[in-house]
PDB file of C-alpha atoms in Angstrom:
ATOM      1  CA  UNK A   9    -159.628  -0.042 -53.914  1.00  0.00           C
ATOM      2  CA  UNK A  10    -161.281  -2.212 -51.275  1.00  0.00           C
ATOM      3  CA  UNK A  11    -164.908  -3.160 -51.825  1.00  0.00           C
ATOM      4  CA  UNK A  12    -165.659  -1.514 -48.459  1.00  0.00           C
ATOM      5  CA  UNK A  13    -163.950   1.829 -49.094  1.00  0.00           C
ATOM      6  CA  UNK A  14    -167.342   3.475 -49.525  1.00  0.00           C
ATOM      7  CA  UNK A  15    -168.897   1.727 -46.518  1.00  0.00           C
ATOM      8  CA  UNK A  16    -169.792   4.063 -43.653  1.00  0.00           C
ATOM      9  CA  UNK A  17    -170.422   1.255 -41.176  1.00  0.00           C
ATOM     10  CA  UNK A  18    -167.676   1.438 -38.541  1.00  0.00           C
ATOM     11  CA  UNK A  19    -168.466  -2.112 -37.464  1.00  0.00           C
ATOM     12  CA  UNK A  20    -167.639  -3.505 -40.906  1.00  0.00           C
ATOM     13  CA  UNK A  21    -165.237  -6.436 -40.544  1.00  0.00           C
ATOM     14  CA  UNK A  22    -162.869  -5.036 -43.168  1.00  0.00           C
ATOM     15  CA  UNK A  23    -162.296  -1.962 -41.013  1.00  0.00           C
ATOM     16  CA  UNK A  24    -161.663  -3.874 -37.790  1.00  0.00           C
ATOM     17  CA  UNK A  25    -158.059  -4.432 -36.640  1.00  0.00           C
ATOM     18  CA  UNK A  26    -156.830  -7.976 -37.164  1.00  0.00           C
ATOM     19  CA  UNK A  27    -156.147  -9.323 -33.685  1.00  0.00           C
ATOM     20  CA  UNK A  28    -154.177 -12.277 -35.012  1.00  0.00           C
ATOM     21  CA  UNK A  29    -151.912  -9.993 -37.028  1.00  0.00           C
ATOM     22  CA  UNK A  30    -151.407  -7.695 -34.041  1.00  0.00           C
ATOM     23  CA  UNK A  31    -150.447 -10.651 -31.864  1.00  0.00           C
ATOM     24  CA  UNK A  32    -148.034 -11.934 -34.504  1.00  0.00           C
ATOM     25  CA  UNK A  33    -146.443  -8.497 -34.804  1.00  0.00           C
ATOM     26  CA  UNK A  34    -145.955  -8.371 -31.026  1.00  0.00           C
ATOM     27  CA  UNK A  35    -144.319 -11.801 -31.047  1.00  0.00           C
ATOM     28  CA  UNK A  36    -141.987 -10.614 -33.809  1.00  0.00           C
ATOM     29  CA  UNK A  37    -141.069  -7.531 -31.771  1.00  0.00           C
ATOM     30  CA  UNK A  38    -140.424  -9.657 -28.687  1.00  0.00           C
ATOM     31  CA  UNK A  39    -138.299 -12.041 -30.734  1.00  0.00           C
ATOM     32  CA  UNK A  40    -136.167  -9.192 -32.057  1.00  0.00           C
ATOM     33  CA  UNK A  41    -135.669  -7.860 -28.517  1.00  0.00           C
ATOM     34  CA  UNK A  42    -134.648 -11.287 -27.161  1.00  0.00           C
ATOM     35  CA  UNK A  43    -132.212 -11.968 -29.989  1.00  0.00           C
ATOM     36  CA  UNK A  44    -130.574  -8.562 -29.543  1.00  0.00           C
ATOM     37  CA  UNK A  45    -129.309  -9.739 -26.168  1.00  0.00           C
ATOM     38  CA  UNK A  46    -127.776 -12.950 -27.527  1.00  0.00           C
ATOM     39  CA  UNK A  47    -124.328 -12.658 -29.089  1.00  0.00           C
ATOM     40  CA  UNK A  48    -123.967 -16.137 -30.606  1.00  0.00           C
ATOM     41  CA  UNK A  49    -126.498 -18.824 -31.513  1.00  0.00           C
ATOM     42  CA  UNK A  50    -125.349 -22.406 -31.926  1.00  0.00           C
ATOM     43  CA  UNK A  51    -127.660 -24.984 -33.498  1.00  0.00           C
ATOM     44  CA  UNK A  52    -126.753 -28.529 -32.430  1.00  0.00           C
ATOM     45  CA  UNK A  53    -127.872 -30.967 -35.140  1.00  0.00           C
ATOM     46  CA  UNK A  54    -127.568 -34.607 -36.114  1.00  0.00           C
ATOM     47  CA  UNK A  55    -128.424 -36.521 -39.243  1.00  0.00           C
ATOM     48  CA  UNK A  56    -130.213 -39.270 -37.344  1.00  0.00           C
ATOM     49  CA  UNK A  57    -131.337 -40.140 -33.850  1.00  0.00           C
ATOM     50  CA  UNK A  58    -129.427 -42.102 -31.251  1.00  0.00           C
ATOM     51  CA  UNK A  59    -126.049 -40.445 -31.752  1.00  0.00           C
ATOM     52  CA  UNK A  60    -126.049 -38.601 -28.411  1.00  0.00           C
ATOM     53  CA  UNK A  61    -126.892 -35.164 -29.759  1.00  0.00           C
ATOM     54  CA  UNK A  62    -128.836 -33.949 -26.726  1.00  0.00           C
ATOM     55  CA  UNK A  63    -126.193 -35.316 -24.360  1.00  0.00           C
ATOM     56  CA  UNK A  64    -123.577 -33.469 -26.383  1.00  0.00           C
ATOM     57  CA  UNK A  65    -125.619 -30.251 -26.412  1.00  0.00           C
ATOM     58  CA  UNK A  66    -126.077 -30.270 -22.628  1.00  0.00           C
ATOM     59  CA  UNK A  67    -122.436 -30.994 -21.852  1.00  0.00           C
ATOM     60  CA  UNK A  68    -121.120 -28.599 -24.500  1.00  0.00           C
ATOM     61  CA  UNK A  69    -123.263 -25.872 -22.954  1.00  0.00           C
ATOM     62  CA  UNK A  70    -121.772 -26.580 -19.521  1.00  0.00           C
ATOM     63  CA  UNK A  71    -118.270 -26.583 -21.000  1.00  0.00           C
ATOM     64  CA  UNK A  72    -118.952 -23.029 -22.173  1.00  0.00           C
ATOM     65  CA  UNK A  73    -120.346 -22.090 -18.752  1.00  0.00           C
ATOM     66  CA  UNK A  74    -117.103 -23.372 -17.202  1.00  0.00           C
ATOM     67  CA  UNK A  75    -115.209 -20.876 -19.345  1.00  0.00           C
ATOM     68  CA  UNK A  76    -117.128 -18.012 -17.781  1.00  0.00           C
ATOM     69  CA  UNK A  77    -119.651 -17.388 -20.547  1.00  0.00           C
ATOM     70  CA  UNK A  78    -123.335 -16.630 -20.052  1.00  0.00           C
ATOM     71  CA  UNK A  79    -125.049 -19.570 -21.733  1.00  0.00           C
ATOM     72  CA  UNK A  80    -128.591 -20.695 -22.473  1.00  0.00           C
ATOM     73  CA  UNK A  81    -129.851 -23.995 -23.872  1.00  0.00           C
ATOM     74  CA  UNK A  82    -133.165 -24.263 -25.723  1.00  0.00           C
ATOM     75  CA  UNK A  83    -134.550 -27.740 -26.370  1.00  0.00           C
ATOM     76  CA  UNK A  84    -136.740 -27.626 -29.509  1.00  0.00           C
ATOM     77  CA  UNK A  85    -137.247 -31.368 -29.801  1.00  0.00           C
ATOM     78  CA  UNK A  86    -140.984 -30.838 -29.515  1.00  0.00           C
ATOM     79  CA  UNK A  87    -141.964 -34.502 -29.604  1.00  0.00           C
ATOM     80  CA  UNK A  88    -139.213 -35.975 -27.443  1.00  0.00           C
ATOM     81  CA  UNK A  89    -137.590 -33.366 -25.188  1.00  0.00           C
ATOM     82  CA  UNK A  90    -134.632 -34.795 -23.263  1.00  0.00           C
ATOM     83  CA  UNK A  91    -133.106 -31.749 -21.600  1.00  0.00           C
ATOM     84  CA  UNK A  92    -135.434 -31.711 -18.545  1.00  0.00           C
ATOM     85  CA  UNK A  93    -134.429 -35.270 -17.621  1.00  0.00           C
ATOM     86  CA  UNK A  94    -130.730 -34.778 -18.355  1.00  0.00           C
ATOM     87  CA  UNK A  95    -130.594 -31.694 -16.146  1.00  0.00           C
ATOM     88  CA  UNK A  96    -132.603 -33.118 -13.252  1.00  0.00           C
ATOM     89  CA  UNK A  97    -135.704 -31.020 -13.922  1.00  0.00           C
ATOM     90  CA  UNK A  98    -138.214 -33.604 -15.101  1.00  0.00           C
ATOM     91  CA  UNK A  99    -141.719 -32.543 -14.085  1.00  0.00           C
ATOM     92  CA  UNK A 100    -140.626 -29.010 -13.168  1.00  0.00           C
ATOM     93  CA  UNK A 101    -142.362 -25.900 -14.524  1.00  0.00           C
ATOM     94  CA  UNK A 102    -140.931 -22.403 -15.074  1.00  0.00           C
ATOM     95  CA  UNK A 103    -142.000 -19.213 -13.352  1.00  0.00           C
ATOM     96  CA  UNK A 104    -143.196 -16.059 -15.111  1.00  0.00           C
ATOM     97  CA  UNK A 105    -142.822 -12.353 -14.468  1.00  0.00           C
ATOM     98  CA  UNK A 106    -143.758  -9.189 -16.338  1.00  0.00           C
ATOM     99  CA  UNK A 107    -140.828  -9.750 -18.718  1.00  0.00           C
ATOM    100  CA  UNK A 108    -141.958 -13.220 -19.804  1.00  0.00           C
ATOM    101  CA  UNK A 109    -141.174 -16.832 -18.970  1.00  0.00           C
ATOM    102  CA  UNK A 110    -138.136 -17.247 -16.737  1.00  0.00           C
ATOM    103  CA  UNK A 111    -135.724 -19.960 -17.885  1.00  0.00           C
ATOM    104  CA  UNK A 112    -134.836 -22.682 -15.432  1.00  0.00           C
ATOM    105  CA  UNK A 113    -131.272 -22.332 -14.133  1.00  0.00           C
ATOM    106  CA  UNK A 114    -129.038 -25.236 -13.107  1.00  0.00           C
ATOM    107  CA  UNK A 115    -125.368 -24.707 -12.211  1.00  0.00           C
ATOM    108  CA  UNK A 116    -125.233 -21.434 -14.113  1.00  0.00           C
ATOM    109  CA  UNK A 117    -126.916 -22.671 -17.310  1.00  0.00           C
ATOM    110  CA  UNK A 118    -130.257 -21.181 -18.389  1.00  0.00           C
ATOM    111  CA  UNK A 119    -132.612 -23.847 -19.735  1.00  0.00           C
ATOM    112  CA  UNK A 120    -135.905 -23.967 -21.586  1.00  0.00           C
ATOM    113  CA  UNK A 121    -137.776 -26.864 -23.161  1.00  0.00           C
ATOM    114  CA  UNK A 122    -141.275 -27.667 -24.334  1.00  0.00           C
ATOM    115  CA  UNK A 123    -141.027 -30.376 -21.668  1.00  0.00           C
ATOM    116  CA  UNK A 124    -141.236 -27.711 -18.950  1.00  0.00           C
ATOM    117  CA  UNK A 125    -144.544 -26.457 -20.356  1.00  0.00           C
ATOM    118  CA  UNK A 126    -146.399 -29.770 -20.534  1.00  0.00           C
ATOM    119  CA  UNK A 127    -148.838 -30.773 -17.800  1.00  0.00           C
ATOM    120  CA  UNK A 128    -147.138 -34.139 -17.294  1.00  0.00           C
ATOM    121  CA  UNK A 129    -143.953 -35.859 -18.425  1.00  0.00           C
ATOM    122  CA  UNK A 130    -145.881 -38.440 -20.460  1.00  0.00           C
ATOM    123  CA  UNK A 131    -148.074 -35.927 -22.304  1.00  0.00           C
ATOM    124  CA  UNK A 132    -147.678 -36.181 -26.084  1.00  0.00           C
ATOM    125  CA  UNK A 133    -146.979 -33.068 -28.146  1.00  0.00           C
ATOM    126  CA  UNK A 134    -149.207 -33.302 -31.209  1.00  0.00           C
ATOM    127  CA  UNK A 135    -148.386 -30.669 -33.806  1.00  0.00           C
ATOM    128  CA  UNK A 136    -146.986 -30.295 -37.288  1.00  0.00           C
ATOM    129  CA  UNK A 137    -145.782 -27.725 -39.810  1.00  0.00           C
ATOM    130  CA  UNK A 138    -146.820 -24.140 -38.978  1.00  0.00           C
ATOM    131  CA  UNK A 139    -147.726 -25.095 -35.411  1.00  0.00           C
ATOM    132  CA  UNK A 140    -144.139 -26.213 -34.813  1.00  0.00           C
ATOM    133  CA  UNK A 141    -142.793 -22.970 -36.257  1.00  0.00           C
ATOM    134  CA  UNK A 142    -145.114 -20.974 -34.016  1.00  0.00           C
ATOM    135  CA  UNK A 143    -144.135 -22.969 -30.929  1.00  0.00           C
ATOM    136  CA  UNK A 144    -140.417 -22.449 -31.555  1.00  0.00           C
ATOM    137  CA  UNK A 145    -140.961 -18.747 -32.224  1.00  0.00           C
ATOM    138  CA  UNK A 146    -142.785 -18.382 -28.922  1.00  0.00           C
ATOM    139  CA  UNK A 147    -140.109 -20.306 -27.012  1.00  0.00           C
ATOM    140  CA  UNK A 148    -137.570 -17.823 -28.360  1.00  0.00           C
ATOM    141  CA  UNK A 149    -139.746 -14.726 -28.010  1.00  0.00           C
ATOM    142  CA  UNK A 150    -141.523 -15.353 -24.705  1.00  0.00           C
ATOM    143  CA  UNK A 151    -138.559 -16.583 -22.661  1.00  0.00           C
ATOM    144  CA  UNK A 152    -136.642 -13.851 -20.860  1.00  0.00           C
ATOM    145  CA  UNK A 153    -133.139 -15.065 -21.690  1.00  0.00           C
ATOM    146  CA  UNK A 154    -131.475 -11.802 -20.697  1.00  0.00           C
ATOM    147  CA  UNK A 155    -127.947 -11.174 -21.927  1.00  0.00           C
ATOM    148  CA  UNK A 156    -126.240 -14.316 -23.270  1.00  0.00           C
ATOM    149  CA  UNK A 157    -122.893 -14.994 -24.883  1.00  0.00           C
ATOM    150  CA  UNK A 158    -124.203 -18.252 -26.349  1.00  0.00           C
ATOM    151  CA  UNK A 159    -127.624 -19.765 -26.909  1.00  0.00           C
ATOM    152  CA  UNK A 160    -127.450 -23.431 -27.889  1.00  0.00           C
ATOM    153  CA  UNK A 161    -130.425 -24.916 -29.713  1.00  0.00           C
ATOM    154  CA  UNK A 162    -130.894 -28.667 -29.285  1.00  0.00           C
ATOM    155  CA  UNK A 163    -132.749 -29.786 -32.430  1.00  0.00           C
ATOM    156  CA  UNK A 164    -134.420 -33.120 -33.108  1.00  0.00           C
ATOM    157  CA  UNK A 165    -132.545 -35.307 -35.606  1.00  0.00           C
ATOM    158  CA  UNK A 166    -132.831 -34.706 -39.326  1.00  0.00           C
ATOM    159  CA  UNK A 167    -133.505 -31.649 -41.449  1.00  0.00           C
ATOM    160  CA  UNK A 168    -137.224 -31.132 -40.877  1.00  0.00           C
ATOM    161  CA  UNK A 169    -139.423 -28.357 -39.536  1.00  0.00           C
ATOM    162  CA  UNK A 170    -137.613 -27.703 -36.253  1.00  0.00           C
ATOM    163  CA  UNK A 171    -134.072 -27.026 -37.526  1.00  0.00           C
ATOM    164  CA  UNK A 172    -135.482 -25.115 -40.496  1.00  0.00           C
ATOM    165  CA  UNK A 173    -137.523 -22.879 -38.193  1.00  0.00           C
ATOM    166  CA  UNK A 174    -134.519 -22.377 -35.915  1.00  0.00           C
ATOM    167  CA  UNK A 175    -132.343 -21.187 -38.795  1.00  0.00           C
ATOM    168  CA  UNK A 176    -135.053 -18.880 -40.132  1.00  0.00           C
ATOM    169  CA  UNK A 177    -135.835 -17.343 -36.746  1.00  0.00           C
ATOM    170  CA  UNK A 178    -132.333 -16.928 -35.323  1.00  0.00           C
ATOM    171  CA  UNK A 179    -131.018 -14.773 -38.152  1.00  0.00           C
ATOM    172  CA  UNK A 180    -127.439 -13.571 -38.060  1.00  0.00           C
ATOM    173  CA  UNK A 181    -124.685 -14.747 -35.706  1.00  0.00           C
ATOM    174  CA  UNK A 182    -125.911 -18.339 -35.920  1.00  0.00           C
ATOM    175  CA  UNK A 183    -123.854 -21.428 -36.734  1.00  0.00           C
ATOM    176  CA  UNK A 184    -124.189 -25.199 -36.460  1.00  0.00           C
ATOM    177  CA  UNK A 185    -122.408 -28.057 -34.738  1.00  0.00           C
ATOM    178  CA  UNK A 186    -123.215 -31.463 -36.222  1.00  0.00           C
ATOM    179  CA  UNK A 187    -123.014 -34.586 -34.039  1.00  0.00           C
ATOM    180  CA  UNK A 188    -122.296 -38.009 -35.513  1.00  0.00           C
ATOM    181  CA  UNK A 189    -120.997 -41.458 -34.628  1.00  0.00           C
ATOM    182  CA  UNK A 190    -118.313 -43.373 -36.544  1.00  0.00           C
ATOM    183  CA  UNK A 191    -120.622 -45.783 -38.436  1.00  0.00           C
ATOM    184  CA  UNK A 192    -121.338 -45.316 -42.137  1.00  0.00           C
ATOM    185  CA  UNK A 193    -125.102 -45.346 -41.542  1.00  0.00           C
ATOM    186  CA  UNK A 194    -124.764 -42.234 -39.364  1.00  0.00           C
ATOM    187  CA  UNK A 195    -122.230 -40.513 -41.606  1.00  0.00           C
ATOM    188  CA  UNK A 196    -124.479 -40.744 -44.669  1.00  0.00           C
ATOM    189  CA  UNK A 197    -127.159 -38.753 -42.862  1.00  0.00           C
ATOM    190  CA  UNK A 198    -124.622 -36.262 -41.540  1.00  0.00           C
ATOM    191  CA  UNK A 199    -123.818 -35.334 -45.123  1.00  0.00           C
ATOM    192  CA  UNK A 200    -127.491 -34.450 -45.518  1.00  0.00           C
ATOM    193  CA  UNK A 201    -127.248 -32.185 -42.472  1.00  0.00           C
ATOM    194  CA  UNK A 202    -124.204 -30.488 -43.964  1.00  0.00           C
ATOM    195  CA  UNK A 203    -126.069 -30.067 -47.248  1.00  0.00           C
ATOM    196  CA  UNK A 204    -128.944 -28.502 -45.295  1.00  0.00           C
ATOM    197  CA  UNK A 205    -126.551 -25.996 -43.729  1.00  0.00           C
ATOM    198  CA  UNK A 206    -125.008 -25.213 -47.096  1.00  0.00           C
ATOM    199  CA  UNK A 207    -128.398 -24.630 -48.734  1.00  0.00           C
ATOM    200  CA  UNK A 208    -129.453 -22.254 -45.944  1.00  0.00           C
ATOM    201  CA  UNK A 209    -126.034 -20.565 -45.797  1.00  0.00           C
ATOM    202  CA  UNK A 210    -125.657 -21.571 -42.151  1.00  0.00           C
ATOM    203  CA  UNK A 211    -121.974 -21.666 -41.149  1.00  0.00           C
ATOM    204  CA  UNK A 212    -120.807 -24.969 -39.671  1.00  0.00           C
ATOM    205  CA  UNK A 213    -118.382 -24.810 -36.751  1.00  0.00           C
ATOM    206  CA  UNK A 214    -117.566 -28.485 -37.198  1.00  0.00           C
ATOM    207  CA  UNK A 215    -118.315 -32.103 -36.390  1.00  0.00           C
ATOM    208  CA  UNK A 216    -118.321 -33.843 -33.027  1.00  0.00           C
ATOM    209  CA  UNK A 217    -117.824 -37.592 -33.293  1.00  0.00           C
ATOM    210  CA  UNK A 218    -119.643 -39.179 -30.385  1.00  0.00           C
ATOM    211  CA  UNK A 219    -119.171 -42.769 -29.122  1.00  0.00           C
ATOM    212  CA  UNK A 220    -115.670 -42.686 -30.582  1.00  0.00           C
ATOM    213  CA  UNK A 221    -114.247 -45.768 -28.861  1.00  0.00           C
ATOM    214  CA  UNK A 222    -115.311 -47.409 -25.590  1.00  0.00           C
ATOM    215  CA  UNK A 223    -113.584 -46.586 -22.308  1.00  0.00           C
ATOM    216  CA  UNK A 224    -113.285 -49.653 -20.091  1.00  0.00           C
ATOM    217  CA  UNK A 225    -114.420 -48.684 -16.578  1.00  0.00           C
ATOM    218  CA  UNK A 226    -111.820 -51.044 -15.069  1.00  0.00           C
ATOM    219  CA  UNK A 227    -108.600 -50.358 -16.965  1.00  0.00           C
ATOM    220  CA  UNK A 228    -109.518 -47.050 -18.677  1.00  0.00           C
ATOM    221  CA  UNK A 229    -108.373 -48.473 -22.018  1.00  0.00           C
ATOM    222  CA  UNK A 230    -110.180 -47.306 -25.169  1.00  0.00           C
ATOM    223  CA  UNK A 231    -111.498 -49.980 -27.561  1.00  0.00           C
ATOM    224  CA  UNK A 232    -113.259 -49.363 -30.873  1.00  0.00           C
ATOM    225  CA  UNK A 233    -116.775 -50.790 -30.596  1.00  0.00           C
ATOM    226  CA  UNK A 234    -117.838 -49.195 -33.859  1.00  0.00           C
ATOM    227  CA  UNK A 235    -115.733 -48.447 -36.907  1.00  0.00           C
ATOM    228  CA  UNK A 236    -113.042 -45.854 -36.346  1.00  0.00           C
ATOM    229  CA  UNK A 237    -111.966 -42.984 -38.553  1.00  0.00           C
ATOM    230  CA  UNK A 238    -115.359 -42.350 -40.157  1.00  0.00           C
ATOM    231  CA  UNK A 239    -115.652 -38.825 -38.821  1.00  0.00           C
ATOM    232  CA  UNK A 240    -112.140 -37.938 -39.941  1.00  0.00           C
ATOM    233  CA  UNK A 241    -112.861 -39.185 -43.453  1.00  0.00           C
ATOM    234  CA  UNK A 242    -116.039 -37.136 -43.617  1.00  0.00           C
ATOM    235  CA  UNK A 243    -114.249 -34.045 -42.323  1.00  0.00           C
ATOM    236  CA  UNK A 244    -111.574 -34.468 -44.979  1.00  0.00           C
ATOM    237  CA  UNK A 245    -114.171 -35.054 -47.705  1.00  0.00           C
ATOM    238  CA  UNK A 246    -116.327 -32.043 -46.832  1.00  0.00           C
ATOM    239  CA  UNK A 247    -113.710 -29.637 -45.507  1.00  0.00           C
ATOM    240  CA  UNK A 248    -115.595 -29.340 -42.211  1.00  0.00           C
ATOM    241  CA  UNK A 249    -113.487 -29.305 -39.054  1.00  0.00           C
ATOM    242  CA  UNK A 250    -113.463 -32.222 -36.614  1.00  0.00           C
ATOM    243  CA  UNK A 251    -113.947 -30.481 -33.273  1.00  0.00           C
ATOM    244  CA  UNK A 252    -113.621 -33.441 -30.928  1.00  0.00           C
ATOM    245  CA  UNK A 253    -113.997 -37.191 -30.562  1.00  0.00           C
ATOM    246  CA  UNK A 254    -116.009 -38.080 -27.489  1.00  0.00           C
ATOM    247  CA  UNK A 255    -115.485 -41.685 -26.327  1.00  0.00           C
ATOM    248  CA  UNK A 256    -118.247 -44.018 -25.195  1.00  0.00           C
ATOM    249  CA  UNK A 257    -118.283 -44.020 -21.395  1.00  0.00           C
ATOM    250  CA  UNK A 258    -121.015 -45.778 -19.352  1.00  0.00           C
ATOM    251  CA  UNK A 259    -120.902 -42.915 -16.869  1.00  0.00           C
ATOM    252  CA  UNK A 260    -122.243 -40.525 -19.526  1.00  0.00           C
ATOM    253  CA  UNK A 261    -125.460 -42.532 -19.836  1.00  0.00           C
ATOM    254  CA  UNK A 262    -125.794 -42.844 -16.066  1.00  0.00           C
ATOM    255  CA  UNK A 263    -125.254 -39.109 -15.617  1.00  0.00           C
ATOM    256  CA  UNK A 264    -128.007 -38.270 -18.099  1.00  0.00           C
ATOM    257  CA  UNK A 265    -130.457 -40.642 -16.439  1.00  0.00           C
ATOM    258  CA  UNK A 266    -129.593 -39.234 -13.014  1.00  0.00           C
ATOM    259  CA  UNK A 267    -130.003 -35.624 -14.143  1.00  0.00           C
ATOM    260  CA  UNK A 268    -126.348 -34.780 -13.483  1.00  0.00           C
ATOM    261  CA  UNK A 269    -124.531 -33.775 -16.685  1.00  0.00           C
ATOM    262  CA  UNK A 270    -121.346 -35.780 -17.161  1.00  0.00           C
ATOM    263  CA  UNK A 271    -119.007 -32.813 -17.399  1.00  0.00           C
ATOM    264  CA  UNK A 272    -120.146 -31.775 -13.902  1.00  0.00           C
ATOM    265  CA  UNK A 273    -120.233 -35.220 -12.304  1.00  0.00           C
ATOM    266  CA  UNK A 274    -117.014 -36.527 -13.936  1.00  0.00           C
ATOM    267  CA  UNK A 275    -114.995 -33.392 -14.708  1.00  0.00           C
ATOM    268  CA  UNK A 276    -111.701 -35.255 -15.188  1.00  0.00           C
ATOM    269  CA  UNK A 277    -112.929 -37.923 -17.616  1.00  0.00           C
ATOM    270  CA  UNK A 278    -111.752 -38.255 -21.212  1.00  0.00           C
ATOM    271  CA  UNK A 279    -115.276 -37.422 -22.354  1.00  0.00           C
ATOM    272  CA  UNK A 280    -115.243 -34.165 -20.419  1.00  0.00           C
ATOM    273  CA  UNK A 281    -111.808 -33.360 -21.818  1.00  0.00           C
ATOM    274  CA  UNK A 282    -113.089 -33.902 -25.370  1.00  0.00           C
ATOM    275  CA  UNK A 283    -116.142 -31.731 -24.768  1.00  0.00           C
ATOM    276  CA  UNK A 284    -113.961 -28.904 -23.471  1.00  0.00           C
ATOM    277  CA  UNK A 285    -111.886 -29.259 -26.629  1.00  0.00           C
ATOM    278  CA  UNK A 286    -115.078 -28.805 -28.670  1.00  0.00           C
ATOM    279  CA  UNK A 287    -116.000 -25.752 -26.582  1.00  0.00           C
ATOM    280  CA  UNK A 288    -112.580 -24.237 -27.286  1.00  0.00           C
ATOM    281  CA  UNK A 289    -113.242 -24.654 -31.009  1.00  0.00           C
ATOM    282  CA  UNK A 290    -116.653 -23.007 -30.686  1.00  0.00           C
ATOM    283  CA  UNK A 291    -115.134 -20.008 -28.911  1.00  0.00           C
ATOM    284  CA  UNK A 292    -112.393 -19.717 -31.533  1.00  0.00           C
ATOM    285  CA  UNK A 293    -114.812 -19.942 -34.465  1.00  0.00           C
ATOM    286  CA  UNK A 294    -115.186 -16.676 -36.356  1.00  0.00           C
ATOM    287  CA  UNK A 295    -117.327 -17.770 -39.278  1.00  0.00           C
ATOM    288  CA  UNK A 296    -120.628 -16.195 -38.214  1.00  0.00           C
TER     289      UNK A 296
END
């Protein structure tokens, strides 16, 4: 029995509705509604930074768009969002209607990022722990994604708050793609990402080995700048599929800086071919 059960004062704080709880319940309802319209959720992860994860996420999303799917991409790298720049939307802000925040749309891909919601491109995002979870929940719940075949989630590197929140919030029909490079220092951290997925029972579609050989812009010959074969060895060791090996091409970097995703600006390149191969594997995956 509550200590206020016998209180006849209608203004008693115990008897007042909890506004915070009501708001949280509404967010949860909105989240459930949004996720009902999304068939497949794909979390793009990496063990460490600098492996080209965001570049891979953007181009993989466009490879799926090319196949005729309805695709969205959510950038949850709260402290260093890259998607606005890579898609030519730096400094842009989304519109709203009665259904929520409208995602930005570029060449058929729906996009949302914390970067679109900041006042300026150089504004720092200062948050931790529960605040991050709440921000990611609201990005999922408040954005009117509509009907999607795939929603890709571009996570920051590592196995911290953001990927954990993504897994917890997305629920069923979610899986992961893990991006690496051939060096041992990257592969060690990829194993941690795979362990993370295993602990949370998140199916893994497979690995994408980025920067897998350098394509000479003059002769188109591929040379191994880093070690080769590291991704294959890890795939064999862990039983996780190798989806594609994306070579190192200077045009990929230039495309990201220019806001023109590589698969759109250089559709016939070996990198684009590899990314389409990865998209084929995603479509064929039935482990969720």
